XYZ file of C-alpha atoms in Angstrom:
766
model
C -43.747 3.578 62.760
C -43.729 2.694 59.061
C -40.113 1.668 58.599
C -38.315 1.477 61.967
C -38.696 -1.889 63.693
C -39.749 -3.457 60.398
C -38.008 -6.447 58.732
C -37.087 -4.647 55.513
C -34.798 -6.488 53.101
C -31.271 -5.174 52.553
C -31.311 -2.513 49.873
C -28.441 -4.207 48.036
C -29.179 -7.791 49.034
C -30.332 -9.096 45.667
C -27.527 -7.385 43.751
C -24.927 -8.916 46.048
C -26.577 -12.351 45.949
C -26.659 -12.343 42.142
C -23.002 -11.373 41.833
C -23.203 -7.876 40.431
C -19.866 -6.009 40.590
C -19.638 -4.384 43.982
C -16.375 -5.310 45.684
C -12.957 -3.704 45.438
C -11.431 -5.865 42.708
C -14.694 -5.840 40.715
C -14.259 -2.094 40.251
C -10.641 -2.217 39.107
C -11.244 -1.780 35.391
C -7.629 -0.834 34.646
C -6.074 -3.866 32.980
C -2.693 -2.150 32.993
C -2.478 -1.832 36.773
C 0.822 -2.947 38.223
C 0.544 -6.030 40.413
C 2.217 -5.777 43.809
C 3.799 -8.646 45.701
C 5.650 -8.456 49.006
C 8.925 -10.131 49.956
C 8.433 -11.245 53.535
C 10.713 -12.148 56.379
C 11.383 -15.855 56.993
C 12.576 -15.009 60.509
C 10.637 -13.969 63.584
C 13.236 -11.367 64.527
C 16.193 -10.195 62.470
C 18.156 -7.214 61.209
C 18.680 -6.802 57.478
C 22.451 -6.673 56.942
C 22.210 -6.309 53.174
C 19.597 -6.597 50.445
C 20.366 -7.040 46.745
C 17.677 -6.333 44.159
C 19.897 -6.056 41.067
C 18.907 -9.356 39.454
C 15.236 -8.923 40.313
C 15.139 -5.467 38.705
C 16.362 -6.948 35.399
C 13.332 -9.222 35.058
C 11.299 -7.938 32.058
C 8.081 -6.345 33.250
C 9.327 -5.338 36.688
C 8.463 -1.691 37.202
C 9.429 -0.940 40.777
C 11.243 -2.559 43.720
C 11.363 -0.746 47.038
C 13.352 -1.579 50.184
C 13.667 0.235 53.496
C 16.217 2.554 51.862
C 13.617 3.796 49.351
C 10.712 4.800 51.627
C 10.079 7.694 54.023
C 11.602 7.300 57.471
C 8.492 8.396 59.353
C 6.885 6.218 61.995
C 3.118 5.779 62.101
C 0.367 3.455 63.259
C -2.058 1.532 61.087
C -4.745 1.456 63.788
C -8.092 2.789 62.630
C -8.601 5.253 65.456
C -9.473 8.930 65.667
C -6.625 11.408 65.817
C -4.674 11.715 68.014
C -4.445 7.939 68.031
C -3.697 6.206 71.341
C -1.726 3.501 69.521
C 2.059 4.035 69.383
C 3.773 5.210 66.217
C 6.007 2.141 65.951
C 5.898 1.269 62.233
C 7.760 2.194 59.086
C 6.563 1.272 55.604
C 9.672 -0.920 55.396
C 12.140 -1.276 58.244
C 15.738 -2.372 58.705
C 14.403 -4.728 61.374
C 11.813 -7.428 60.730
C 9.758 -8.393 63.761
C 7.703 -11.437 62.797
C 7.630 -14.165 60.173
C 5.835 -12.431 57.326
C 6.939 -8.875 58.091
C 7.514 -6.817 54.934
C 11.065 -6.708 53.519
C 10.547 -5.376 49.981
C 7.724 -4.190 47.719
C 7.727 -5.441 44.118
C 5.456 -4.068 41.386
C 5.344 -5.668 37.945
C 3.186 -5.970 34.852
C 1.532 -9.166 36.112
C 1.481 -11.505 39.093
C 3.785 -14.131 37.573
C 6.483 -11.538 36.913
C 6.136 -10.000 40.378
C 6.455 -13.386 42.082
C 9.526 -14.219 39.987
C 11.186 -10.948 40.995
C 10.382 -11.467 44.663
C 12.151 -14.821 44.543
C 15.270 -13.256 43.010
C 15.865 -10.713 45.776
C 18.800 -11.687 47.980
C 18.740 -10.730 51.659
C 21.394 -11.288 54.289
C 19.892 -11.314 57.795
C 21.407 -11.067 61.252
C 19.019 -13.407 63.029
C 18.080 -12.331 66.544
C 16.506 -14.285 69.379
C 12.743 -13.793 69.103
C 10.261 -13.144 71.906
C 7.568 -15.755 71.292
C 6.044 -16.483 74.705
C 4.063 -13.458 75.813
C 4.288 -14.566 79.443
C 8.089 -14.223 79.178
C 8.142 -11.032 77.099
C 8.390 -8.507 79.919
C 12.075 -8.034 80.677
C 13.179 -10.499 77.976
C 16.803 -10.021 76.898
C 15.578 -9.339 73.354
C 13.898 -5.962 72.886
C 11.361 -6.021 70.060
C 11.524 -2.274 69.434
C 15.028 -0.872 69.706
C 14.400 2.320 67.727
C 14.806 5.694 69.393
C 12.137 7.462 67.327
C 9.197 5.366 68.520
C 6.611 7.901 69.714
C 3.071 8.207 71.050
C 0.375 10.846 71.517
C -0.639 9.836 75.041
C 1.084 8.304 78.013
C -0.213 4.764 77.619
C 2.406 3.261 79.921
C 4.770 2.274 77.115
C 8.135 0.922 78.283
C 9.768 -0.479 75.164
C 12.982 -1.487 76.951
C 10.884 -4.040 78.849
C 8.738 -4.920 75.788
C 5.715 -3.249 77.391
C 3.575 -1.554 74.764
C 0.960 -0.308 77.206
C -0.209 -0.483 80.810
C -3.646 0.007 82.270
C -5.216 0.421 85.691
C -8.879 1.032 86.499
C -9.753 0.943 90.192
C -12.626 1.995 92.402
C -12.728 1.091 96.083
C -10.329 -1.023 98.143
C -10.193 -4.390 96.405
C -7.791 -6.051 98.840
C -9.865 -5.014 101.859
C -13.119 -6.290 100.335
C -11.540 -9.594 99.344
C -10.154 -10.040 102.835
C -13.588 -9.455 104.335
C -15.387 -11.763 101.888
C -16.846 -15.062 103.075
C -16.111 -16.750 99.750
C -13.286 -15.979 97.326
C -12.764 -17.430 93.855
C -9.328 -17.085 92.276
C -8.763 -18.473 88.787
C -6.535 -17.728 85.795
C -7.916 -17.915 82.276
C -6.330 -17.888 78.830
C -7.912 -16.708 75.604
C -6.234 -17.475 72.300
C -5.544 -15.316 69.294
C -8.416 -15.590 66.815
C -8.410 -14.916 63.071
C -11.134 -12.881 61.382
C -11.855 -15.352 58.590
C -13.624 -12.841 56.338
C -14.518 -13.968 52.811
C -12.934 -11.036 50.956
C -9.240 -10.882 51.752
C -7.375 -7.591 52.143
C -7.059 -5.664 48.882
C -6.728 -2.212 47.367
C -5.899 -0.457 44.130
C -4.595 3.047 43.506
C -4.273 5.505 40.653
C -3.495 9.158 40.019
C -6.489 11.115 38.800
C -6.347 13.767 36.070
C -5.509 16.478 38.631
C -2.582 14.566 40.101
C -4.378 13.398 43.244
C -3.827 9.925 44.651
C -7.010 7.827 44.675
C -7.174 4.608 46.706
C -10.026 2.119 46.381
C -9.958 -0.254 49.321
C -11.896 -2.869 51.222
C -11.727 -0.975 54.498
C -13.829 -0.118 57.522
C -12.029 3.200 58.011
C -11.723 5.301 54.821
C -11.105 8.602 56.618
C -8.465 7.070 58.886
C -6.767 5.455 55.881
C -6.456 8.898 54.318
C -4.695 10.153 57.447
C -2.343 7.135 57.571
C -1.346 7.602 53.934
C -0.772 11.318 54.452
C 1.527 10.770 57.423
C 3.437 7.755 56.135
C 4.063 9.189 52.663
C 4.419 12.787 53.832
C 1.835 14.192 51.444
C -1.104 16.503 52.253
C -4.437 14.851 53.019
C -5.938 17.077 50.338
C -3.944 15.059 47.803
C -5.463 11.741 48.929
C -8.898 10.323 48.149
C -10.139 7.016 49.598
C -13.151 5.174 48.183
C -14.781 2.240 49.960
C -16.876 -0.125 47.786
C -18.879 -3.001 49.241
C -16.833 -4.900 51.847
C -16.792 -8.692 51.860
C -16.477 -8.914 55.627
C -14.152 -7.239 58.083
C -15.037 -8.124 61.684
C -12.516 -5.537 62.881
C -9.590 -6.758 60.795
C -10.141 -3.968 58.296
C -10.049 -1.420 61.096
C -6.306 -1.751 60.527
C -5.009 -0.280 57.252
C -3.095 -3.374 56.190
C -2.519 -2.972 52.433
C -3.355 0.530 51.250
C 0.087 1.983 51.872
C 1.736 -0.404 49.399
C -0.399 0.541 46.418
C -0.187 4.200 47.392
C 3.612 4.350 47.418
C 3.956 2.351 44.196
C 1.517 4.652 42.385
C 3.301 7.717 43.733
C 6.710 6.363 42.705
C 5.672 5.205 39.230
C 2.697 7.389 38.401
C 0.897 4.202 37.324
C -2.166 2.382 38.681
C -1.328 -0.493 41.003
C -3.155 -3.145 42.947
C -2.526 -5.638 45.715
C -4.617 -8.640 46.699
C -3.599 -10.754 49.661
C -3.992 -14.481 49.268
C -5.468 -16.465 52.126
C -2.089 -17.324 53.667
C -1.116 -13.648 53.773
C -4.504 -12.787 55.236
C -3.958 -15.304 58.013
C -0.295 -14.602 58.712
C 0.579 -11.021 57.674
C -2.308 -8.896 58.927
C -3.733 -8.987 62.471
C -5.703 -11.168 64.868
C -7.413 -10.994 68.237
C -5.109 -10.287 71.192
C -4.280 -13.446 73.122
C -4.591 -12.799 76.854
C -4.040 -14.212 80.303
C -6.494 -12.891 82.876
C -6.385 -13.684 86.566
C -9.757 -13.175 88.265
C -10.479 -12.766 91.942
C -14.076 -12.531 93.104
C -15.199 -11.972 96.673
C -18.726 -12.371 98.030
C -20.541 -12.774 101.308
C -22.301 -16.028 102.127
C -25.582 -14.694 100.741
C -24.085 -14.116 97.313
C -23.600 -10.378 97.476
C -20.478 -9.615 95.449
C -18.013 -7.427 97.327
C -15.009 -7.294 94.984
C -14.099 -7.942 91.347
C -10.401 -7.989 90.430
C -9.007 -8.612 86.941
C -5.242 -8.749 86.398
C -4.352 -9.225 82.755
C -1.524 -9.693 80.303
C -2.121 -9.078 76.596
C -0.044 -10.051 73.553
C 0.026 -7.262 70.943
C 2.541 -9.009 68.709
C 5.146 -7.097 66.732
C 3.329 -3.749 66.603
C 1.030 -1.889 68.953
C -2.103 -1.263 66.907
C -5.040 -1.138 69.317
C -2.809 -2.382 72.157
C -3.920 0.036 74.857
C -7.561 0.383 73.856
C -8.373 -3.317 73.514
C -6.841 -4.008 76.904
C -8.620 -1.131 78.647
C -11.963 -2.293 77.239
C -11.461 -5.636 79.030
C -12.254 -3.773 82.237
C -14.446 -0.932 81.022
C -17.069 -3.230 79.530
C -17.103 -5.982 82.172
C -16.676 -4.298 85.550
C -19.994 -2.362 85.380
C -21.965 -5.607 85.013
C -21.949 -6.342 88.736
C -22.984 -3.116 90.354
C -23.283 -4.465 93.890
C -19.504 -4.833 94.163
C -17.984 -2.346 96.602
C -14.572 -2.471 94.900
C -13.494 -3.252 91.350
C -10.160 -3.259 89.557
C -8.653 -4.058 86.190
C -4.927 -3.763 85.655
C -2.005 -5.213 83.738
C 0.308 -4.866 80.761
C 0.275 -5.316 77.011
C 3.541 -6.736 75.676
C 5.356 -6.821 72.367
C 6.283 -10.223 70.948
C 7.725 -11.390 67.635
C 4.425 -12.622 66.252
C 1.915 -11.187 63.809
C 0.424 -7.987 65.254
C -2.844 -8.177 67.099
C -5.592 -5.691 66.357
C -9.321 -5.137 66.458
C -11.663 -8.105 66.296
C -15.390 -8.116 67.036
C -15.780 -7.844 70.796
C -12.551 -5.839 71.117
C -11.341 -7.051 74.503
C -14.773 -7.622 76.005
C -14.728 -11.150 74.594
C -11.574 -11.971 76.533
C -12.773 -10.240 79.695
C -16.183 -11.886 79.547
C -14.705 -15.377 79.289
C -12.614 -14.796 82.396
C -15.148 -12.935 84.529
C -18.177 -15.040 83.621
C -16.294 -18.311 84.062
C -15.262 -17.147 87.524
C -18.848 -16.119 88.262
C -20.006 -19.633 87.464
C -17.370 -21.007 89.843
C -18.503 -18.566 92.520
C -22.079 -19.780 92.116
C -20.856 -23.345 92.617
C -18.982 -22.402 95.797
C -22.037 -20.610 97.141
C -24.327 -23.466 96.105
C -26.427 -20.931 94.211
C -28.060 -21.117 90.823
C -25.835 -19.062 88.451
C -28.867 -17.183 87.167
C -29.900 -16.204 90.689
C -26.392 -15.043 91.583
C -26.400 -12.747 88.580
C -29.897 -11.421 89.194
C -28.816 -10.536 92.702
C -25.816 -8.490 91.548
C -26.320 -7.076 88.040
C -26.600 -3.392 87.245
C -30.181 -2.222 86.739
C -31.706 0.575 84.716
C -31.410 3.894 86.554
C -28.375 2.843 88.584
C -25.041 4.685 88.501
C -21.638 3.111 87.983
C -18.215 4.807 87.992
C -16.826 2.645 85.187
C -19.610 3.393 82.709
C -18.527 5.975 80.155
C -20.168 9.392 80.138
C -19.863 10.525 83.761
C -20.255 14.258 84.256
C -19.049 16.685 86.923
C -17.379 13.877 88.800
C -20.629 11.937 89.143
C -20.837 8.315 88.008
C -22.745 7.722 84.779
C -26.284 6.393 85.054
C -27.508 3.404 83.061
C -30.440 4.809 81.103
C -31.737 1.577 79.586
C -31.489 -2.117 80.393
C -33.594 -5.262 80.314
C -30.725 -7.547 81.322
C -32.747 -8.983 84.200
C -35.549 -9.859 81.785
C -33.017 -11.274 79.307
C -31.815 -13.706 81.968
C -35.382 -14.806 82.708
C -36.224 -15.149 79.015
C -33.066 -17.111 78.277
C -33.774 -19.495 81.158
C -37.221 -20.113 79.764
C -36.080 -20.723 76.186
C -33.260 -23.136 77.105
C -35.388 -25.007 79.673
C -32.913 -24.162 82.431
C -34.914 -25.335 85.417
C -35.421 -28.778 83.878
C -31.879 -29.217 82.548
C -29.549 -27.530 85.054
C -26.930 -28.650 85.815
C -26.762 -31.954 83.917
C -28.628 -34.937 82.545
C -27.224 -38.393 81.787
C -28.236 -39.372 78.256
C -26.525 -42.778 78.053
C -23.577 -44.709 79.424
C -21.241 -42.525 77.348
C -23.122 -39.234 76.815
C -23.885 -36.515 79.342
C -25.571 -33.183 78.736
C -24.986 -29.968 80.647
C -26.151 -26.380 80.471
C -24.260 -23.188 81.231
C -24.810 -19.478 80.977
C -23.091 -16.096 80.836
C -24.017 -12.451 80.488
C -22.243 -9.605 78.759
C -22.389 -5.952 77.779
C -20.629 -3.806 75.204
C -20.997 -0.173 74.129
C -22.470 1.967 71.356
C -19.610 3.964 69.905
C -16.824 5.577 71.909
C -18.138 8.312 74.180
C -16.600 11.713 73.560
C -14.549 10.499 70.583
C -16.683 8.908 67.862
C -18.433 11.383 65.608
C -20.447 11.092 62.430
C -22.132 13.395 59.979
C -24.821 12.767 57.392
C -26.029 14.805 54.439
C -29.376 14.439 52.658
C -29.985 16.067 49.288
C -33.442 16.598 47.802
C -33.202 15.830 44.088
C -35.166 17.420 41.284
C -38.022 14.939 41.122
C -38.637 14.396 44.801
C -36.266 11.612 45.779
C -33.354 11.893 48.201
C -29.668 11.039 48.242
C -28.288 10.094 51.651
C -24.529 10.668 51.879
C -22.743 8.661 54.571
C -19.158 8.204 55.693
C -19.896 4.944 57.497
C -19.088 1.582 55.931
C -21.528 -1.274 55.449
C -19.577 -4.528 55.857
C -22.501 -6.748 55.013
C -24.221 -5.833 58.275
C -26.988 -3.951 56.491
C -26.100 -0.606 58.048
C -26.871 1.257 54.807
C -30.354 -0.261 54.967
C -31.131 0.643 58.561
C -29.813 4.180 58.100
C -32.080 4.537 55.056
C -34.967 3.232 57.205
C -34.307 5.972 59.759
C -34.215 8.660 57.077
C -37.400 7.340 55.460
C -39.153 7.307 58.841
C -38.365 10.959 59.547
C -39.108 12.138 56.004
C -42.261 9.998 55.767
C -41.214 8.695 52.387
C -40.675 5.245 50.923
C -37.416 3.305 50.954
C -37.113 3.390 47.175
C -36.836 7.175 47.343
C -33.708 7.051 49.540
C -30.505 6.528 47.552
C -27.542 5.722 49.810
C -24.034 6.825 48.852
C -21.120 5.684 51.059
C -18.211 6.106 51.471
C -15.871 8.390 49.558
C -13.645 10.806 51.452
C -14.074 13.418 48.694
C -17.867 13.334 48.784
C -19.062 11.743 52.020
C -19.351 13.679 55.267
C -16.860 12.717 57.972
C -17.402 9.506 59.867
C -14.866 7.753 62.077
C -15.779 4.444 60.445
C -17.668 1.280 61.213
C -16.163 -0.029 64.413
C -16.767 0.107 68.180
C -20.419 -0.768 67.545
C -20.957 2.807 66.453
C -22.915 2.859 63.193
C -26.510 2.400 64.373
C -26.084 4.674 67.378
C -23.634 7.371 66.262
C -24.284 7.544 62.516
C -27.970 6.830 63.089
C -28.328 9.889 65.280
C -26.576 11.973 62.616
C -28.968 10.667 59.944
C -32.002 11.582 62.051
C -30.672 15.106 62.533
C -30.013 15.466 58.805
C -33.480 14.159 57.946
C -35.125 16.516 60.438
C -33.119 19.410 58.990
C -34.290 18.460 55.505
C -37.907 18.170 56.628
C -37.802 21.623 58.222
C -36.374 23.110 55.028
C -39.051 21.457 52.904
C -41.723 22.939 55.155
C -40.058 26.352 55.123
C -39.745 26.512 51.343
C -43.117 24.906 50.659
C -44.811 27.476 52.875
C -43.136 30.259 50.903
C -44.373 28.831 47.606
C -47.903 28.623 49.026
C -47.679 32.162 50.366
C -48.409 31.202 53.981
C -46.448 30.892 57.206
C -44.720 27.685 58.263
C -47.187 27.256 61.126
C -50.033 27.017 58.620
C -48.682 24.015 56.699
C -47.935 20.376 57.278
C -45.811 17.870 55.344
C -46.859 14.237 54.976
C -43.932 13.042 52.901
C -45.658 13.594 49.563
C -47.423 16.939 49.838
C -47.063 20.286 51.561
C -50.599 21.256 52.551
C -52.200 24.066 54.452
C -53.830 22.793 57.590
C -57.241 23.769 56.253
C -56.575 21.690 53.136
C -57.217 24.451 50.646
C -53.699 24.762 49.253
C -51.141 22.053 48.475
C -47.954 21.348 46.564
C -46.405 17.970 45.828
C -42.850 17.311 46.927
C -41.973 16.843 43.238
C -43.227 20.338 42.481
C -41.302 21.823 45.372
C -38.109 20.091 44.204
C -38.560 21.239 40.606
C -39.279 24.842 41.584
C -36.275 24.912 43.889
C -33.830 23.902 41.165
C -35.479 26.005 38.463
C -34.255 29.205 40.052
C -37.461 30.142 41.819
C -36.164 28.822 45.080
C -32.596 29.850 44.345
C -31.131 26.746 45.971
C -31.261 22.967 46.135
C -32.203 21.699 49.570
C -29.478 20.044 51.623
C -30.117 18.657 55.105
C -27.158 18.111 57.413
C -26.666 16.491 60.776
C -23.752 15.605 63.035
C -23.563 13.602 66.235
C -20.957 12.797 68.839
C -22.208 11.001 71.919
C -21.342 11.856 75.509
C -22.338 8.332 76.493
C -21.906 4.840 75.100
C -25.114 3.068 76.091
C -24.462 -0.632 76.546
C -26.462 -3.406 74.913
C -26.784 -6.581 76.969
C -27.086 -10.301 76.267
C -27.830 -13.331 78.390
C -26.440 -16.439 76.670
C -27.301 -20.047 77.478
C -25.619 -23.182 76.096
C -26.577 -26.836 76.147
C -23.850 -29.325 75.239
C -23.512 -33.080 75.005
C -20.153 -34.544 76.018
C -18.895 -37.991 75.028
C -17.035 -39.156 78.115
C -15.039 -41.730 76.104
C -13.607 -39.255 73.568
C -14.065 -35.837 75.165
C -15.966 -34.612 72.094
C -18.312 -31.730 72.840
C -21.405 -31.242 70.703
C -23.338 -27.997 70.956
C -27.008 -28.962 71.115
C -28.645 -25.589 71.669
C -27.633 -21.974 72.134
C -30.044 -19.301 73.311
C -29.392 -15.573 73.313
C -31.782 -13.055 74.834
C -30.760 -9.616 73.590
C -31.318 -6.049 74.754
C -30.221 -3.694 71.963
C -32.816 -1.042 72.707
C -35.332 -0.546 69.914
C -34.665 -3.057 67.153
C -34.451 -1.019 63.949
C -34.668 -4.018 61.601
C -35.514 -7.377 63.241
C -34.296 -9.472 60.291
C -30.909 -7.802 60.041
C -30.467 -7.678 63.817
C -31.235 -11.392 64.087
C -28.667 -12.191 61.404
C -26.114 -10.062 63.283
C -26.792 -11.955 66.494
C -26.662 -15.377 64.871
C -23.433 -14.586 63.012
C -21.747 -13.195 66.117
C -22.804 -16.188 68.191
C -21.248 -18.536 65.628
C -17.979 -16.578 65.791
C -18.095 -16.860 69.571
C -18.800 -20.581 69.310
C -15.809 -20.861 66.977
C -13.582 -19.177 69.541
C -14.981 -21.388 72.290
C -14.583 -24.741 70.563
C -12.512 -24.652 67.377
C -10.407 -21.646 66.434
C -6.781 -21.312 67.446
C -3.968 -19.274 65.918
C -0.939 -21.542 66.316
C 2.769 -20.858 65.869
C 5.767 -23.140 65.466
C 8.689 -22.986 67.887
C 10.436 -20.714 65.394
C 7.517 -18.280 65.301
C 5.982 -19.293 61.960
C 2.205 -19.326 61.810
C 1.035 -22.910 61.341
C -2.703 -22.259 61.031
C -2.397 -20.210 57.846
C -5.161 -21.744 55.692
C -8.703 -22.938 56.306
C -7.312 -26.480 56.159
C -5.369 -25.813 59.360
C -7.574 -23.138 60.932
C -10.948 -24.595 61.820
C -13.984 -22.333 61.814
C -17.396 -23.846 62.509
C -19.579 -24.793 59.572
C -23.342 -25.304 59.672
C -22.948 -28.940 60.713
C -20.958 -27.872 63.782
C -23.704 -25.574 65.035
C -26.792 -26.988 66.662
C -29.972 -25.074 67.274
C -29.612 -21.308 67.747
C -32.462 -19.336 69.281
C -32.463 -15.536 69.367
C -35.008 -13.380 71.150
C -35.058 -9.603 71.590
C -36.093 -8.150 74.937
C -36.289 -4.518 73.949
C -35.539 -1.513 76.101
C -35.711 2.146 75.098
C -32.457 4.082 75.064
C -33.340 7.794 75.368
C -30.134 8.952 73.659
C -30.380 6.443 70.798
C -31.989 6.823 67.373
C -35.618 5.799 67.929
C -34.392 4.274 71.208
C -31.808 1.975 69.610
C -28.440 0.738 70.876
C -25.774 -1.293 69.112
C -25.874 -5.024 68.447
C -22.830 -5.742 66.243
C -20.183 -6.746 68.794
C -21.932 -7.762 71.999
C -23.175 -10.918 70.287
C -19.781 -12.655 70.216
C -18.990 -12.544 73.932
C -21.129 -15.100 75.777
C -20.464 -18.432 73.989
C -16.965 -19.163 75.428
C -17.918 -18.905 79.130
C -21.409 -20.360 78.646
C -20.089 -23.399 76.767
C -17.238 -23.836 79.264
C -19.794 -23.812 82.101
C -21.984 -26.321 80.274
C -19.019 -28.673 79.837
C -18.143 -28.317 83.514
C -21.708 -29.041 84.573
C -21.784 -32.089 82.297
C -18.513 -33.784 83.256
C -16.861 -31.700 85.989
C -13.965 -30.484 83.812
C -13.131 -26.803 84.233
C -11.514 -25.593 81.005
C -9.643 -22.369 81.681
C -7.785 -22.130 78.370
C -9.588 -21.740 75.056
C -10.459 -23.429 72.783
C -12.348 -26.242 74.508
C -10.989 -29.201 72.549
C -11.805 -32.905 72.944
C -8.199 -33.482 74.043
C -8.513 -31.029 76.926
C -11.892 -32.391 77.973
C -10.785 -36.033 77.846
C -7.604 -35.265 79.755
C -9.702 -33.516 82.375
C -12.143 -36.426 82.630
C -9.304 -38.894 83.147
C -7.694 -36.745 85.820
C -10.823 -36.611 87.986
């Protein structure tokens, strides 16, 4: 292959690196746009008794102030999910009730930021303060009910019981778990806690809006989900989708946070009310405290095995904190089981069950890993404890029990006619072997004493994810042949810095046998781009990639068909090499440029358009085996990460450079969750960790050596055999690092992050 599996540079890499205008605010050339600021609740839970905007409205330059009395009374969700969304419709643009510190109370639009801030400070609000629900372990049945409204609705029965603060319930079960546990020789039972985690993207949430010359609302936004944003705006503002256009420029990071439509509705309603352009840019504090984070969870794990290490039962019982609103509540929690239970295919019984609860904290949402990260920490930590009880090497225990290529599993998505889905591709067993080799497992496991105060340990974990959402995610692609032989590739997917535009162009170039400079990528504009659910659920390479291949093949067939007509021969008599249409005998030929020119000159009567759509019946999982080596100071509890190894199966690697960067970046986010990051609240429910001074993410000095190796498989349903790689990379560091710390000093950390205080306290309690 000429382009697939080649380390081609990002098509926009140099432009981005040199600071050319590309991001949302760069493209806002309207100097007269109204600036929007939000008055936010100082209370975790309260009812607005009265709100007075009279003085604020008199400030010169104030154009618009909106309260809950001035907006449509239609509930919606901001979750970036395909319709009908599984998330509950539990939001209003502005509500009489505020449900967390930072919840929106009023929208102010003014001629500039200084004026808007002044007006915000002059609004007077009288609150009836209510007792908040702040501890998610006490939320169920709490005397305070977070959502009292009668018009809260949902599209599916997700187990919502708002009177008990339950946003969703889930149960996945195959086999008799209790029976298998009872008959097991060895049982491990542990409870694990994962914290809320912030996205920490460089470009904060932002959007601007304007009315075009035909009276249509145009929204330019840093979003992962332009087509879903259009639907949200249509429902919330009660206007037809045909009157809404959403444009996505370059995105300065999202990591799932921008799968929730956080800001677009504010600019949209101000522009509709005033007829004027408007913009909103969240500062870093708002981005931390008024958007969304990873769901904090408690997961109880029970594992049963016989004395030879054959796993008989896997049981996960969870509790998830969705915060004030239910975006992604049911889906994140269900993925905890769906993407962990298939790992150990020898188990005779598996179960995942539990509830997602409302609390009076910032809403939780999508974050890279999307529930698998939480489930992996719990399950893999318990697996390491099981290995200890069995006196088995953790790598051997996994090799004995993991799912293998060609095996069926009832929890894998894509089962047909009542039959369990079959795993079509996997090199997980080889990933474990390769990771062992790269980390030096046999020489280092479990621990080595470095000095009187320093001990090193190694630990490991495995994980899987998915490639899009089977039966739901769809994508289309359109390729246009232009008049001098180059192509325009129209996409609805969103490149968030991952390089997805580049790899999709590589796929198109491979099929069309052309060069990368002849593929112009255009994405994403809901007026122009073909439909795509958006860049989330690890879907772009697999779902959109398959659509691109179909579009490119359609284009190639049309080039051959029309070229043959121009040459006066049948299609079977010609071949296309990317530059020329030639008869097989070589006597007649036409360049692609000539074909393109003749097509648009009227001779061909049409310009060539290739189209392709794809919606997968399966979600083929990528796999990773992760290995950590840490050094622990037994006097202070400080943990230093010395080495991290990841052996990755993502099918065929489309672009090794970009895939490696994805893996390294995801590992660092996982390391951050394992060792540093923690969303913390005060006793009154105010977010404390609301700047990078308080919220620690790892910098380069915090990260030791990272080694990434690809152990490729071939996924028959994937584009050129590829699977996803975007999310799976974040999942292994927490359990692998926790295991390494345990092996070093005997301290079993069950609650993330793994801080020096926790480690030292554990050392002193031994």
